[in-house]
mmCIF file of C-alpha atoms in Angstrom:
data_model
loop_
_atom_site.group_PDB
_atom_site.id
_atom_site.type_symbol
_atom_site.label_atom_id
_atom_site.label_comp_id
_atom_site.label_asym_id
_atom_site.label_seq_id
_atom_site.Cartn_x
_atom_site.Cartn_y
_atom_site.Cartn_z
ATOM 1 C CA MET A 1 0.027 0.078 0.008
ATOM 2 C CA ILE A 2 1.399 3.365 -0.982
ATOM 3 C CA LEU A 3 1.636 6.151 1.526
ATOM 4 C CA GLY A 4 -1.399 8.127 0.174
ATOM 5 C CA GLU A 5 -3.660 5.105 0.324
ATOM 6 C CA LYS A 6 -2.420 4.421 3.841
ATOM 7 C CA ILE A 7 -3.104 7.852 5.080
ATOM 8 C CA ARG A 8 -6.734 7.738 3.607
ATOM 9 C CA THR A 9 -7.359 4.259 5.314
ATOM 10 C CA LEU A 10 -6.088 5.698 8.550
ATOM 11 C CA ARG A 11 -8.186 8.919 8.228
ATOM 12 C CA LEU A 12 -11.276 7.019 7.570
ATOM 13 C CA ALA A 13 -10.621 4.629 10.488
ATOM 14 C CA ALA A 14 -10.164 7.744 12.658
ATOM 15 C CA LYS A 15 -13.434 8.976 11.376
ATOM 16 C CA LEU A 16 -11.893 12.197 10.195
ATOM 17 C CA THR A 17 -12.783 14.298 7.094
ATOM 18 C CA GLN A 18 -10.048 15.706 5.041
ATOM 19 C CA ASP A 19 -10.908 19.238 6.361
ATOM 20 C CA GLU A 20 -10.628 17.867 9.989
ATOM 21 C CA LEU A 21 -7.277 16.335 9.311
ATOM 22 C CA ALA A 22 -6.008 19.349 7.501
ATOM 23 C CA GLY A 23 -7.095 21.488 10.544
ATOM 24 C CA LYS A 24 -5.087 19.283 12.918
ATOM 25 C CA LEU A 25 -2.006 19.483 10.682
ATOM 26 C CA GLU A 26 -2.579 23.207 10.036
ATOM 27 C CA ILE A 27 -2.552 22.746 6.229
ATOM 28 C CA SER A 28 -5.110 22.951 3.478
ATOM 29 C CA SER A 29 -7.585 20.213 2.757
ATOM 30 C CA GLN A 30 -6.377 20.374 -0.823
ATOM 31 C CA ALA A 31 -2.859 19.110 0.272
ATOM 32 C CA ILE A 32 -4.643 16.016 2.044
ATOM 33 C CA SER A 33 -6.479 15.365 -1.193
ATOM 34 C CA LYS A 34 -3.224 15.360 -3.121
ATOM 35 C CA TRP A 35 -1.677 12.974 -0.788
ATOM 36 C CA GLU A 36 -4.518 10.480 -0.942
ATOM 37 C CA ASN A 37 -4.684 10.569 -4.776
ATOM 38 C CA GLY A 38 -1.024 10.130 -4.999
ATOM 39 C CA SER A 39 -0.047 13.248 -6.842
ATOM 40 C CA CYS A 40 2.287 14.324 -4.070
ATOM 41 C CA ALA A 41 3.602 13.078 -0.793
ATOM 42 C CA PRO A 42 3.706 14.821 2.629
ATOM 43 C CA ASP A 43 6.919 16.545 3.585
ATOM 44 C CA ILE A 44 8.983 14.396 6.062
ATOM 45 C CA TYR A 45 8.392 16.834 8.994
ATOM 46 C CA MET A 46 4.640 15.845 8.669
ATOM 47 C CA LEU A 47 5.232 12.169 9.415
ATOM 48 C CA PRO A 48 5.700 12.547 13.215
ATOM 49 C CA LYS A 49 2.434 14.574 13.323
ATOM 50 C CA LEU A 50 0.561 12.001 11.190
ATOM 51 C CA SER A 51 1.776 9.220 13.430
ATOM 52 C CA VAL A 52 0.541 11.033 16.571
ATOM 53 C CA ILE A 53 -2.860 11.738 15.085
ATOM 54 C CA PHE A 54 -3.473 8.141 13.989
ATOM 55 C CA GLY A 55 -1.753 6.535 16.895
ATOM 56 C CA VAL A 56 0.632 4.470 14.769
ATOM 57 C CA THR A 57 4.490 4.395 14.271
ATOM 58 C CA ILE A 58 6.137 6.020 11.393
ATOM 59 C CA ASP A 59 7.022 2.499 10.147
ATOM 60 C CA GLU A 60 3.322 1.592 10.163
ATOM 61 C CA LEU A 61 2.568 4.550 7.993
ATOM 62 C CA PHE A 62 4.873 3.072 5.328
ATOM 63 C CA ASP A 63 3.472 -0.459 5.826
ATOM 64 C CA ILE A 64 7.034 -1.873 6.707
ATOM 65 C CA THR A 65 6.825 -5.635 7.161
ATOM 66 C CA ILE A 66 8.113 -7.197 10.361
ATOM 67 C CA GLU A 67 10.867 -8.806 8.448
ATOM 68 C CA ASN A 68 12.022 -5.593 7.053
ATOM 69 C CA LYS A 69 12.026 -4.045 10.617
ATOM 70 C CA LEU A 70 14.144 -6.946 11.861
ATOM 71 C CA HIS A 71 16.565 -6.450 8.978
ATOM 72 C CA ARG A 72 16.897 -2.669 9.714
ATOM 73 C CA ILE A 73 17.629 -3.551 13.319
ATOM 74 C CA GLU A 74 20.328 -5.910 12.148
ATOM 75 C CA ASN A 75 21.805 -3.208 9.943
ATOM 76 C CA MET A 76 21.628 -0.619 12.792
ATOM 77 C CA LEU A 77 23.556 -2.887 15.163
ATOM 78 C CA VAL A 78 26.370 -3.345 12.566
ATOM 79 C CA ILE A 79 26.610 0.173 11.312
ATOM 80 C CA GLU A 80 25.838 2.469 14.334
ATOM 81 C CA ASP A 81 28.628 3.085 16.785
ATOM 82 C CA SER A 82 26.143 4.289 19.350
ATOM 83 C CA ILE A 83 22.372 4.096 19.850
ATOM 84 C CA SER A 84 20.313 6.769 21.522
ATOM 85 C CA ASP A 85 18.357 5.835 24.624
ATOM 86 C CA GLU A 86 15.074 6.371 22.679
ATOM 87 C CA SER A 87 16.197 4.180 19.878
ATOM 88 C CA PHE A 88 17.317 1.545 22.283
ATOM 89 C CA SER A 89 14.124 1.540 24.236
ATOM 90 C CA ASN A 90 11.922 1.457 20.966
ATOM 91 C CA THR A 91 13.928 -1.470 19.597
ATOM 92 C CA GLU A 92 13.898 -3.275 22.879
ATOM 93 C CA LYS A 93 10.126 -2.830 23.132
ATOM 94 C CA PHE A 94 9.479 -3.902 19.572
ATOM 95 C CA LEU A 95 11.649 -7.100 19.753
ATOM 96 C CA LYS A 96 10.091 -8.079 23.117
ATOM 97 C CA GLU A 97 6.632 -7.703 21.570
ATOM 98 C CA GLN A 98 7.872 -10.019 18.699
ATOM 99 C CA LEU A 99 8.479 -12.761 21.308
ATOM 100 C CA GLU A 100 4.788 -13.019 21.668
ATOM 101 C CA SER A 101 3.967 -13.431 18.055
ATOM 102 C CA ASN A 102 6.969 -14.167 15.772
ATOM 103 C CA PRO A 103 7.510 -17.814 14.985
ATOM 104 C CA ASP A 104 11.185 -17.405 14.652
ATOM 105 C CA LYS A 105 11.909 -16.641 18.319
ATOM 106 C CA GLY A 106 15.529 -17.783 17.995
ATOM 107 C CA LYS A 107 16.192 -14.907 15.610
ATOM 108 C CA VAL A 108 14.417 -12.414 17.991
ATOM 109 C CA TYR A 109 16.325 -13.621 21.033
ATOM 110 C CA ALA A 110 19.552 -13.275 19.028
ATOM 111 C CA LEU A 111 18.720 -9.701 18.140
ATOM 112 C CA LEU A 112 17.785 -8.849 21.825
ATOM 113 C CA GLY A 113 21.253 -10.280 22.739
ATOM 114 C CA ARG A 114 22.989 -8.268 20.019
ATOM 115 C CA LEU A 115 21.032 -5.177 21.105
ATOM 116 C CA TYR A 116 22.444 -5.491 24.774
ATOM 117 C CA HIS A 117 25.780 -6.434 23.572
ATOM 118 C CA HIS A 118 25.828 -3.262 21.407
ATOM 119 C CA ARG A 119 25.120 -1.171 24.536
ATOM 120 C CA MET A 120 27.570 -3.179 26.681
ATOM 121 C CA ARG A 121 30.372 -2.679 24.093
ATOM 122 C CA HIS A 122 29.648 1.103 23.932
ATOM 123 C CA ASP A 123 29.537 1.417 27.662
ATOM 124 C CA SER A 124 32.641 -0.707 28.016
ATOM 125 C CA TYR A 125 34.583 1.868 25.913
ATOM 126 C CA TRP A 126 33.783 4.561 28.593
ATOM 127 C CA VAL A 127 34.573 2.264 31.477
ATOM 128 C CA SER A 128 37.962 1.770 29.879
ATOM 129 C CA PHE A 129 38.358 5.563 28.992
ATOM 130 C CA TYR A 130 37.571 6.704 32.592
ATOM 131 C CA ALA A 131 39.519 3.869 34.324
ATOM 132 C CA LYS A 132 42.699 4.971 32.396
ATOM 133 C CA LYS A 133 42.030 8.635 33.182
ATOM 134 C CA SER A 134 41.704 7.753 36.819
ATOM 135 C CA LEU A 135 44.887 5.839 36.795
ATOM 136 C CA LYS A 136 46.855 8.572 35.094
ATOM 137 C CA ASP A 137 45.572 10.940 37.565
ATOM 138 C CA ASN A 138 46.497 8.722 40.440
ATOM 139 C CA PRO A 139 48.741 5.836 39.385
ATOM 140 C CA PHE A 140 48.943 4.431 42.909
ATOM 141 C CA GLN A 141 45.249 3.429 43.000
ATOM 142 C CA LYS A 142 44.732 -0.217 43.519
ATOM 143 C CA ASP A 143 41.019 -0.732 42.883
ATOM 144 C CA VAL A 144 40.700 0.506 39.290
ATOM 145 C CA ALA A 145 42.655 -1.911 37.289
ATOM 146 C CA TRP A 146 39.793 -4.519 37.401
ATOM 147 C CA PHE A 147 37.727 -2.095 35.364
ATOM 148 C CA LEU A 148 40.188 -2.893 32.495
ATOM 149 C CA GLN A 149 39.866 -6.464 33.058
ATOM 150 C CA MET A 150 35.998 -6.202 32.609
ATOM 151 C CA SER A 151 35.883 -3.652 29.818
ATOM 152 C CA GLU A 152 38.971 -4.597 27.693
ATOM 153 C CA GLY A 153 39.533 -8.155 28.542
ATOM 154 C CA ALA A 154 42.810 -7.381 30.390
ATOM 155 C CA ALA A 155 44.584 -10.342 31.924
ATOM 156 C CA ILE A 156 42.944 -11.552 35.166
ATOM 157 C CA PRO A 157 45.533 -12.628 37.714
ATOM 158 C CA ASP A 158 43.220 -14.742 39.965
ATOM 159 C CA TRP A 159 42.412 -18.335 38.859
ATOM 160 C CA ASN A 160 38.884 -18.300 40.273
ATOM 161 C CA ILE A 161 37.828 -15.163 38.338
ATOM 162 C CA ARG A 162 39.293 -16.154 34.984
ATOM 163 C CA GLN A 163 37.581 -19.523 34.752
ATOM 164 C CA HIS A 164 35.013 -20.205 32.169
ATOM 165 C CA SER A 165 33.071 -22.788 34.317
ATOM 166 C CA LYS A 166 29.568 -21.360 33.528
ATOM 167 C CA THR A 167 30.084 -21.315 29.930
ATOM 168 C CA ILE A 168 31.434 -24.906 29.905
ATOM 169 C CA ARG A 169 28.495 -26.074 31.858
ATOM 170 C CA PHE A 170 26.208 -24.537 29.380
ATOM 171 C CA TYR A 171 27.933 -26.046 26.281
ATOM 172 C CA LYS A 172 28.143 -29.436 27.949
ATOM 173 C CA ASP A 173 24.408 -29.243 28.383
ATOM 174 C CA MET A 174 23.936 -28.068 24.754
ATOM 175 C CA THR A 175 25.882 -31.101 23.394
ATOM 176 C CA ARG A 176 23.755 -33.368 25.517
ATOM 177 C CA LYS A 177 20.501 -31.797 24.394
ATOM 178 C CA PHE A 178 21.540 -31.224 20.749
ATOM 179 C CA PRO A 179 24.293 -33.819 19.959
ATOM 180 C CA ASP A 180 24.350 -33.359 16.342
ATOM 181 C CA VAL A 181 25.300 -29.595 16.293
ATOM 182 C CA PRO A 182 28.996 -29.364 15.583
ATOM 183 C CA GLU A 183 29.493 -25.720 16.702
ATOM 184 C CA HIS A 184 28.585 -26.596 20.359
ATOM 185 C CA TYR A 185 31.502 -29.034 20.606
ATOM 186 C CA LEU A 186 33.941 -26.421 19.181
ATOM 187 C CA GLU A 187 32.780 -23.748 21.632
ATOM 188 C CA LEU A 188 33.018 -26.253 24.465
ATOM 189 C CA MET A 189 36.686 -27.205 23.557
ATOM 190 C CA GLU A 190 37.674 -23.605 23.267
ATOM 191 C CA ASN A 191 36.593 -22.787 26.752
ATOM 192 C CA LEU A 192 37.958 -26.036 28.205
ATOM 193 C CA LEU A 193 41.300 -25.196 26.579
ATOM 194 C CA ALA A 194 41.169 -21.662 27.963
ATOM 195 C CA ASP A 195 41.050 -23.261 31.463
ATOM 196 C CA GLN A 196 43.726 -25.734 30.597
ATOM 197 C CA ARG A 197 41.250 -28.644 30.940
ATOM 198 C CA THR A 198 42.898 -30.765 28.104
ATOM 199 C CA THR A 199 41.694 -34.229 29.250
ATOM 200 C CA GLU A 200 38.048 -33.100 28.983
ATOM 201 C CA ALA A 201 38.858 -31.395 25.620
ATOM 202 C CA HIS A 202 40.194 -34.741 24.234
ATOM 203 C CA ASP A 203 36.983 -36.454 25.243
ATOM 204 C CA VAL A 204 34.897 -33.743 23.590
ATOM 205 C CA LEU A 205 36.980 -33.940 20.336
ATOM 206 C CA ASN A 206 36.482 -37.698 20.243
ATOM 207 C CA LYS A 207 32.698 -37.143 20.362
ATOM 208 C CA TYR A 208 32.918 -34.421 17.802
ATOM 209 C CA LYS A 209 34.629 -36.848 15.371
ATOM 210 C CA CYS A 210 31.635 -39.074 15.523
ATOM 211 C CA ILE A 211 28.870 -36.713 14.626
ATOM 212 C CA PRO A 212 27.627 -36.554 10.911
ATOM 213 C CA GLY A 213 28.222 -32.775 10.627
ATOM 214 C CA HIS A 214 31.946 -32.689 11.712
ATOM 215 C CA GLN A 215 34.614 -31.316 9.453
ATOM 216 C CA GLU A 216 37.996 -33.048 9.116
ATOM 217 C CA LYS A 217 39.944 -29.854 9.163
ATOM 218 C CA ASN A 218 38.480 -29.000 12.614
ATOM 219 C CA ILE A 219 39.864 -32.238 13.915
ATOM 220 C CA LEU A 220 43.359 -31.235 12.815
ATOM 221 C CA ILE A 221 42.848 -27.736 14.243
ATOM 222 C CA TYR A 222 41.794 -29.018 17.666
ATOM 223 C CA GLU A 223 44.389 -31.755 17.763
ATOM 224 C CA SER A 224 47.030 -28.979 17.431
ATOM 225 C CA LYS A 225 45.254 -26.695 20.006
ATOM 226 C CA ILE A 226 45.208 -29.541 22.631
ATOM 227 C CA ALA A 227 48.772 -30.546 21.907
ATOM 228 C CA LEU A 228 49.958 -26.929 22.252
ATOM 229 C CA CYS A 229 47.988 -26.490 25.463
ATOM 230 C CA GLU A 230 49.831 -29.664 26.696
ATOM 231 C CA LYS A 231 53.177 -28.183 25.637
ATOM 232 C CA LYS A 232 53.698 -30.930 23.168
ATOM 233 C CA PHE A 233 55.168 -28.746 20.673
ATOM 234 C CA GLU A 234 56.483 -31.217 18.056
ATOM 235 C CA GLU A 235 53.131 -32.892 17.984
ATOM 236 C CA ALA A 236 51.250 -29.630 17.631
ATOM 237 C CA ASP A 237 53.546 -28.750 14.664
ATOM 238 C CA GLN A 238 52.755 -32.087 13.041
ATOM 239 C CA TRP A 239 48.987 -31.517 13.224
ATOM 240 C CA ILE A 240 49.505 -27.895 11.759
ATOM 241 C CA ASN A 241 51.619 -29.219 8.904
ATOM 242 C CA GLU A 242 48.968 -31.842 8.195
ATOM 243 C CA LEU A 243 46.320 -29.034 8.100
ATOM 244 C CA LEU A 244 48.348 -27.022 5.731
ATOM 245 C CA THR A 245 49.141 -30.040 3.550
ATOM 246 C CA ASN A 246 45.522 -31.125 3.195
ATOM 247 C CA TYR A 247 43.931 -27.619 2.979
ATOM 248 C CA PRO A 248 46.524 -25.412 1.241
ATOM 249 C CA ASP A 249 43.832 -23.104 -0.263
ATOM 250 C CA ASP A 250 41.324 -23.199 2.445
ATOM 251 C CA GLU A 251 40.679 -19.676 3.950
ATOM 252 C CA ILE A 252 39.688 -20.945 7.463
ATOM 253 C CA ALA A 253 42.612 -23.491 7.620
ATOM 254 C CA LEU A 254 45.071 -20.837 6.758
ATOM 255 C CA PHE A 255 43.553 -18.450 9.319
ATOM 256 C CA LYS A 256 43.748 -21.125 12.066
ATOM 257 C CA ALA A 257 47.344 -21.972 11.070
ATOM 258 C CA ALA A 258 48.253 -18.338 11.296
ATOM 259 C CA GLY A 259 46.718 -18.165 14.727
ATOM 260 C CA TYR A 260 48.762 -21.151 15.718
ATOM 261 C CA PHE A 261 51.983 -19.490 14.820
ATOM 262 C CA ALA A 262 50.979 -16.228 16.374
ATOM 263 C CA GLU A 263 50.400 -18.054 19.628
ATOM 264 C CA LEU A 264 53.994 -19.150 19.445
ATOM 265 C CA CYS A 265 55.082 -15.584 18.714
ATOM 266 C CA ASP A 266 56.403 -16.755 15.298
ATOM 267 C CA TYR A 267 55.077 -13.692 13.734
ATOM 268 C CA GLU A 268 56.665 -13.995 10.326
ATOM 269 C CA LYS A 269 54.911 -17.221 9.686
ATOM 270 C CA ALA A 270 51.716 -15.850 11.290
ATOM 271 C CA LEU A 271 51.883 -12.952 8.889
ATOM 272 C CA LYS A 272 52.601 -15.267 5.929
ATOM 273 C CA TYR A 273 49.519 -17.353 6.600
ATOM 274 C CA TYR A 274 47.151 -14.496 7.489
ATOM 275 C CA LYS A 275 47.979 -12.837 4.129
ATOM 276 C CA LYS A 276 47.324 -16.117 2.336
ATOM 277 C CA SER A 277 44.106 -16.548 4.274
ATOM 278 C CA TYR A 278 42.899 -13.083 3.215
ATOM 279 C CA GLU A 279 43.874 -13.627 -0.399
ATOM 280 C CA LYS A 280 41.910 -16.902 -0.488
ATOM 281 C CA GLY A 281 38.814 -15.244 0.920
ATOM 282 C CA THR A 282 35.705 -14.999 -1.113
ATOM 283 C CA SER A 283 33.259 -12.097 -1.351
ATOM 284 C CA PRO A 284 32.146 -10.731 1.059
ATOM 285 C CA ARG A 285 35.507 -10.860 2.610
ATOM 286 C CA TYR A 286 36.010 -10.870 6.340
ATOM 287 C CA THR A 287 38.487 -8.335 7.820
ATOM 288 C CA ASP A 288 39.790 -10.680 10.688
ATOM 289 C CA SER A 289 42.983 -11.568 8.792
ATOM 290 C CA LEU A 290 43.691 -7.892 8.171
ATOM 291 C CA LEU A 291 43.077 -7.016 11.784
ATOM 292 C CA ALA A 292 45.322 -9.825 12.940
ATOM 293 C CA GLN A 293 48.022 -8.552 10.671
ATOM 294 C CA ALA A 294 47.658 -5.076 12.168
ATOM 295 C CA ILE A 295 47.962 -6.457 15.717
ATOM 296 C CA ILE A 296 51.199 -8.177 14.861
ATOM 297 C CA TYR A 297 52.625 -5.100 13.166
ATOM 298 C CA GLU A 298 51.783 -3.050 16.261
ATOM 299 C CA ILE A 299 53.523 -5.611 18.399
ATOM 300 C CA GLN A 300 56.631 -5.253 16.101
ATOM 301 C CA GLU A 301 56.141 -1.349 16.214
ATOM 302 C CA ASN A 302 55.867 -1.391 12.610
ATOM 303 C CA TYR A 303 53.105 1.323 12.614
ATOM 304 C CA PRO A 304 52.906 2.150 8.895
ATOM 305 C CA GLU A 305 52.145 -1.459 8.025
ATOM 306 C CA ALA A 306 49.668 -1.614 10.867
ATOM 307 C CA ILE A 307 47.850 1.545 9.575
ATOM 308 C CA SER A 308 47.784 0.010 6.035
ATOM 309 C CA CYS A 309 46.008 -3.058 7.306
ATOM 310 C CA TYR A 310 43.390 -0.863 9.280
ATOM 311 C CA LYS A 311 42.738 1.150 5.991
#
């Protein structure tokens, strides 16, 4: 339905004549007539007034579908660095309403999570900003460093705080309830290895090998990760070499191999494979390989190359 037809439908539903609507908008009734017959459209500043008079949102004036609204929210969360309080509240309200009626609740829950994460990431920037300001002003403070741990992921010295037990329990439960979903096994192994729980990671990898949707390259990747975590460097090298031999043109395999060498601080090899990974990428290309290269160049204090990667 075009905008003029929508205005006419809403006007009739509100039991308003063209003259009455024109009076509320402080314009001529001829303008209303032109809108409704499609010969012209209302100026943009009229839209908020129309939405108030008819008791609908501006989106509803344009008959924007639910799917289009969800897509617009996705784009907003990707593109916008910050979201106003009003926009956040409106988006939150709309998504929570969708939980009552939308059949794809998984997508709506995911968008709600992304919405809160967007705000958390924005707030984390300011937590970090003011924590650093505080430490620079009074470098002897002892109760501020943990702000950086929470906002930037800075290293946490205490074993009990840096554990991933809650996440591990969650993914263990997910692998039990949904045993054929490969990604849950990979997430579980990542968190087990982050906590040095290699024996359990071995067990999870063996289960992963048995599910129909597993990928052979992931077996090589996680065999190397486990071996590296156990300080079995020669064995880890063998797994990575096998990965590179079997998947020489695979973007993901090259990226994971690069990460392996970066973990060992073998930055030249890491750069080599990050560059290859980016070259083998297909459209639309991800920027992870470039960002990884930039980090390495910053570590090496090669700032011109780092800047070129960020560009």
